[in-house]
Amino acid sequence: MKDIEAIAVLQDPVRRRLYEYVAAQGREVGRNEAAEAAGVARTLAAHHLDRLTEAGLLESGSRRLTGRSGPGAGRPAKVYTRSRAERSVSLPARDYRTAAELLAEAAEQAGLDAGLCAAARRRGEALRGSAAPCGGLEEAMEMLAARGYEPHLEAVEAVGDAEEAEDAEDVEGVEGTAAAAERVVRMRNCPFHAVAERFPPLVCGMNLALLEGLLGADGPVRARMDARPGECCVVVEASKNNAD
């Protein structure tokens, strides 16, 4: 019943806007920022943010938002991030997580990784249906958001390697691309997080295969593994032979 009570806290529209904003940032959020984003007064935002923390939906801490320290730096401000705890409600009660963990354990022990990935790729293709492969990163983000991955664009630097130049005349061209910015789609949420924590190689491989099928293997975007703490193990980027 605790999960029901926690989720019920989001029934208030202001509280829900504040929760969704904090969750979408992927970092600590102060009261002033949250209040401005939700369009409410700071005191009201503080009340609702603390209520969300009491319900276990947010976690709170304190730090100086100015980045300064020492005398004159000001008092630490209260900040909030999304809680790592999962909340779910099923009426009547169901326990799909235990079933998923048992199946994952059996698949791992039996060495069925390849078969699982093949099934996941087929499921991704079935979810895409008769649609063409995903047409670009923006379209990919819409598809991923619909499946709960919470995607966001991140700029990365494409570092050129002068050693790969065929001759001295090529070096200048390679170095000229060193600071070129590329974009990748990272995902703040893994829909399979609980099982992936126990069986990371198996479940992360399944996740990659699923997204390969969903996005299409021969389109202008591709999924690849790039694990980073606190995020989905897969990223999506423009294919090397295609421009977004």
Short mmCIF file of C-alpha atoms in Angstrom, two decimals:
data_model
loop_
_atom_site.label_atom_id
_atom_site.label_comp_id
_atom_site.label_asym_id
_atom_site.label_seq_id
_atom_site.Cartn_x
_atom_site.Cartn_y
_atom_site.Cartn_z
CA MET A 1 0.00 0.00 0.00
CA LYS A 2 2.96 2.35 0.44
CA ASP A 3 3.48 2.49 -3.32
CA ILE A 4 -0.17 3.45 -3.82
CA GLU A 5 0.17 6.25 -1.26
CA ALA A 6 3.36 7.50 -2.90
CA ILE A 7 1.88 7.55 -6.39
CA ALA A 8 -1.28 9.23 -5.07
CA VAL A 9 0.88 12.20 -4.07
CA LEU A 10 1.27 12.97 -7.78
CA GLN A 11 -2.46 13.55 -8.14
CA ASP A 12 -1.92 17.22 -7.27
CA PRO A 13 -1.14 18.98 -10.60
CA VAL A 14 1.51 21.33 -9.16
CA ARG A 15 3.24 18.48 -7.38
CA ARG A 16 3.23 16.44 -10.55
CA ARG A 17 4.76 19.29 -12.61
CA LEU A 18 7.50 19.71 -10.04
CA TYR A 19 8.24 15.99 -9.97
CA GLU A 20 8.33 15.71 -13.76
CA TYR A 21 10.65 18.71 -14.03
CA VAL A 22 13.12 17.44 -11.42
CA ALA A 23 13.06 13.93 -12.90
CA ALA A 24 13.74 15.25 -16.42
CA GLN A 25 16.87 17.20 -15.45
CA GLY A 26 19.07 14.29 -14.42
CA ARG A 27 20.82 16.51 -11.85
CA GLU A 28 20.18 18.37 -8.60
CA VAL A 29 17.52 21.08 -8.82
CA GLY A 30 17.09 23.96 -6.39
CA ARG A 31 13.80 25.35 -5.13
CA ASN A 32 14.01 28.59 -7.13
CA GLU A 33 14.61 26.75 -10.40
CA ALA A 34 11.82 24.27 -9.75
CA ALA A 35 9.38 27.02 -8.78
CA GLU A 36 10.13 28.99 -11.93
CA ALA A 37 9.74 25.90 -14.12
CA ALA A 38 6.38 25.03 -12.54
CA GLY A 39 5.16 28.63 -12.56
CA VAL A 40 4.48 28.81 -8.81
CA ALA A 41 5.84 30.74 -5.84
CA ARG A 42 9.02 29.49 -4.17
CA THR A 43 7.29 28.82 -0.83
CA LEU A 44 4.61 26.70 -2.52
CA ALA A 45 7.24 24.83 -4.54
CA ALA A 46 9.25 24.16 -1.37
CA HIS A 47 6.16 22.70 0.33
CA HIS A 48 5.38 20.36 -2.55
CA LEU A 49 9.03 19.34 -3.09
CA ASP A 50 9.33 18.38 0.56
CA ARG A 51 6.05 16.46 0.31
CA LEU A 52 7.45 14.54 -2.67
CA THR A 53 10.57 13.79 -0.64
CA GLU A 54 8.51 12.52 2.30
CA ALA A 55 6.67 10.21 -0.10
CA GLY A 56 9.98 8.78 -1.32
CA LEU A 57 9.60 10.09 -4.89
CA LEU A 58 12.43 12.62 -4.57
CA GLU A 59 15.67 12.70 -2.61
CA SER A 60 16.93 15.93 -1.06
CA GLY A 61 20.28 17.33 -0.03
CA SER A 62 21.99 20.69 0.27
CA ARG A 63 24.81 22.49 -1.48
CA ARG A 64 25.89 26.01 -2.38
CA LEU A 65 24.41 26.81 -5.78
CA THR A 66 26.84 29.71 -6.31
CA GLY A 67 29.80 27.38 -6.66
CA ARG A 68 31.73 29.45 -4.10
CA SER A 69 32.93 28.38 -0.65
CA GLY A 70 34.16 30.08 2.45
CA PRO A 71 32.99 33.34 4.07
CA GLY A 72 30.45 35.24 1.99
CA ALA A 73 29.50 32.21 -0.09
CA GLY A 74 26.03 32.08 1.43
CA ARG A 75 24.13 29.26 3.09
CA PRO A 76 23.76 25.90 1.33
CA ALA A 77 20.48 25.62 -0.57
CA LYS A 78 18.19 22.62 -0.54
CA VAL A 79 18.31 20.61 -3.76
CA TYR A 80 16.31 17.69 -5.10
CA THR A 81 16.83 14.72 -7.41
CA ARG A 82 14.59 11.85 -8.42
CA SER A 83 14.63 8.93 -6.02
CA ARG A 84 16.30 5.74 -7.18
CA ALA A 85 13.51 3.65 -5.63
CA GLU A 86 10.92 2.19 -7.99
CA ARG A 87 7.21 2.53 -7.41
CA SER A 88 4.58 0.35 -9.05
CA VAL A 89 0.98 -0.57 -8.45
CA SER A 90 -0.86 -3.67 -9.65
CA LEU A 91 -4.38 -4.59 -8.68
CA PRO A 92 -4.66 -7.45 -8.01
CA ALA A 93 -1.05 -7.96 -6.93
CA ARG A 94 1.37 -9.28 -9.56
CA ASP A 95 5.08 -10.11 -9.31
CA TYR A 96 6.50 -9.89 -12.83
CA ARG A 97 9.95 -8.90 -11.55
CA THR A 98 10.53 -12.24 -9.85
CA ALA A 99 9.45 -14.06 -13.00
CA ALA A 100 11.78 -11.90 -15.12
CA GLU A 101 14.71 -12.51 -12.76
CA LEU A 102 14.12 -16.27 -12.76
CA LEU A 103 13.93 -16.38 -16.56
CA ALA A 104 17.07 -14.24 -16.83
CA GLU A 105 18.93 -16.50 -14.41
CA ALA A 106 17.91 -19.60 -16.35
CA ALA A 107 18.86 -18.01 -19.69
CA GLU A 108 22.25 -16.93 -18.36
CA GLN A 109 23.04 -20.35 -16.90
CA ALA A 110 21.97 -22.09 -20.12
CA GLY A 111 24.01 -19.71 -22.29
CA LEU A 112 20.97 -18.49 -24.20
CA ASP A 113 22.27 -14.95 -24.77
CA ALA A 114 22.21 -15.23 -28.57
CA GLY A 115 18.69 -16.66 -28.61
CA LEU A 116 17.43 -13.94 -26.27
CA CYS A 117 18.97 -11.20 -28.41
CA ALA A 118 17.46 -12.68 -31.56
CA ALA A 119 14.02 -12.74 -29.90
CA ALA A 120 14.49 -9.16 -28.66
CA ARG A 121 15.44 -7.97 -32.16
CA ARG A 122 12.34 -9.62 -33.59
CA ARG A 123 10.19 -8.00 -30.91
CA GLY A 124 11.67 -4.58 -31.75
CA GLU A 125 10.90 -5.13 -35.43
CA ALA A 126 7.36 -6.19 -34.54
CA LEU A 127 6.88 -3.03 -32.47
CA ARG A 128 8.05 -0.93 -35.42
CA GLY A 129 5.66 -2.83 -37.68
CA SER A 130 5.60 -1.87 -41.35
CA ALA A 131 7.15 1.56 -40.71
CA ALA A 132 10.47 2.42 -42.32
CA PRO A 133 13.62 2.52 -40.17
CA CYS A 134 13.79 5.53 -37.86
CA GLY A 135 14.52 8.66 -39.90
CA GLY A 136 16.71 10.63 -37.49
CA LEU A 137 17.61 11.40 -33.90
CA GLU A 138 14.51 13.50 -33.23
CA GLU A 139 12.25 10.69 -34.42
CA ALA A 140 14.29 8.22 -32.38
CA MET A 141 13.76 10.34 -29.26
CA GLU A 142 9.99 10.27 -29.77
CA MET A 143 10.03 6.47 -30.10
CA LEU A 144 12.25 6.05 -27.06
CA ALA A 145 10.21 8.45 -24.95
CA ALA A 146 7.06 6.50 -25.76
CA ARG A 147 8.72 3.40 -24.31
CA GLY A 148 9.87 5.10 -21.09
CA TYR A 149 13.58 5.55 -21.82
CA GLU A 150 13.58 9.32 -21.06
CA PRO A 151 15.93 10.27 -23.91
CA HIS A 152 17.94 13.49 -24.10
CA LEU A 153 20.40 14.87 -26.62
CA GLU A 154 24.02 15.23 -25.60
CA ALA A 155 26.78 16.90 -27.60
CA VAL A 156 30.12 15.11 -27.75
CA GLU A 157 33.37 16.00 -29.40
CA ALA A 158 34.55 13.89 -32.32
CA VAL A 159 38.27 13.67 -31.77
CA GLY A 160 40.25 13.15 -34.94
CA ASP A 161 43.28 10.86 -34.96
CA ALA A 162 46.16 12.17 -37.02
CA GLU A 163 47.79 8.76 -36.94
CA GLU A 164 45.04 7.47 -39.23
CA ALA A 165 45.95 9.95 -41.97
CA GLU A 166 47.34 8.21 -45.04
CA ASP A 167 50.03 10.84 -45.59
CA ALA A 168 51.23 14.20 -44.30
CA GLU A 169 48.78 16.12 -46.48
CA ASP A 170 45.87 14.42 -44.73
CA VAL A 171 46.95 15.43 -41.22
CA GLU A 172 45.63 18.98 -41.44
CA GLY A 173 42.21 17.75 -42.51
CA VAL A 174 42.04 15.23 -39.69
CA GLU A 175 43.03 17.78 -37.07
CA GLY A 176 40.46 20.18 -38.45
CA THR A 177 37.67 17.80 -37.43
CA ALA A 178 38.96 17.25 -33.91
CA ALA A 179 36.58 19.70 -32.28
CA ALA A 180 33.58 18.87 -34.47
CA ALA A 181 30.50 18.39 -32.33
CA GLU A 182 28.39 15.27 -32.73
CA ARG A 183 25.11 14.45 -31.04
CA VAL A 184 24.10 11.27 -29.28
CA VAL A 185 20.86 10.35 -27.58
CA ARG A 186 21.36 9.13 -24.04
CA MET A 187 18.59 7.78 -21.85
CA ARG A 188 18.11 8.62 -18.20
CA ASN A 189 15.93 5.58 -17.57
CA CYS A 190 16.32 1.89 -18.28
CA PRO A 191 12.91 0.14 -18.34
CA PHE A 192 14.69 -3.08 -17.36
CA HIS A 193 16.79 -1.54 -14.57
CA ALA A 194 15.94 -3.97 -11.74
CA VAL A 195 16.76 -7.09 -13.79
CA ALA A 196 19.72 -5.42 -15.54
CA GLU A 197 21.36 -4.76 -12.18
CA ARG A 198 21.42 -8.50 -11.45
CA PHE A 199 22.21 -9.75 -14.97
CA PRO A 200 23.90 -6.82 -16.78
CA PRO A 201 25.51 -8.58 -19.79
CA LEU A 202 22.39 -10.60 -20.56
CA VAL A 203 19.82 -7.84 -20.13
CA CYS A 204 21.91 -5.03 -21.64
CA GLY A 205 22.53 -7.19 -24.71
CA MET A 206 18.80 -7.87 -24.93
CA ASN A 207 18.07 -4.15 -24.61
CA LEU A 208 20.50 -3.29 -27.41
CA ALA A 209 18.97 -5.91 -29.71
CA LEU A 210 15.46 -4.68 -28.93
CA LEU A 211 16.39 -1.10 -29.88
CA GLU A 212 18.19 -2.27 -33.01
CA GLY A 213 14.96 -3.89 -34.13
CA LEU A 214 12.83 -0.95 -33.07
CA LEU A 215 14.95 1.70 -34.80
CA GLY A 216 15.94 -0.39 -37.82
CA ALA A 217 19.43 -1.67 -38.54
CA ASP A 218 19.82 -0.05 -41.97
CA GLY A 219 18.49 3.43 -41.25
CA PRO A 220 20.23 6.76 -40.56
CA VAL A 221 20.54 6.06 -36.82
CA ARG A 222 22.08 3.20 -34.90
CA ALA A 223 22.08 1.96 -31.32
CA ARG A 224 25.30 0.94 -29.62
CA MET A 225 26.47 0.00 -26.15
CA ASP A 226 27.97 2.79 -24.02
CA ALA A 227 27.26 2.13 -20.36
CA ARG A 228 27.37 5.03 -17.94
CA PRO A 229 26.35 4.98 -14.24
CA GLY A 230 22.76 5.97 -13.62
CA GLU A 231 21.66 5.78 -17.26
CA CYS A 232 20.60 3.21 -19.83
CA CYS A 233 23.51 1.17 -21.18
CA VAL A 234 22.61 1.97 -24.81
CA VAL A 235 23.02 5.21 -26.74
CA VAL A 236 21.63 6.16 -30.15
CA GLU A 237 23.60 8.15 -32.70
CA ALA A 238 23.70 8.95 -36.41
CA SER A 239 25.02 6.09 -38.50
CA LYS A 240 28.52 6.70 -39.86
CA ASN A 241 27.27 6.53 -43.43
CA ASN A 242 24.26 8.77 -42.85
CA ALA A 243 23.71 12.31 -41.68
CA ASP A 244 20.87 13.14 -39.29
#
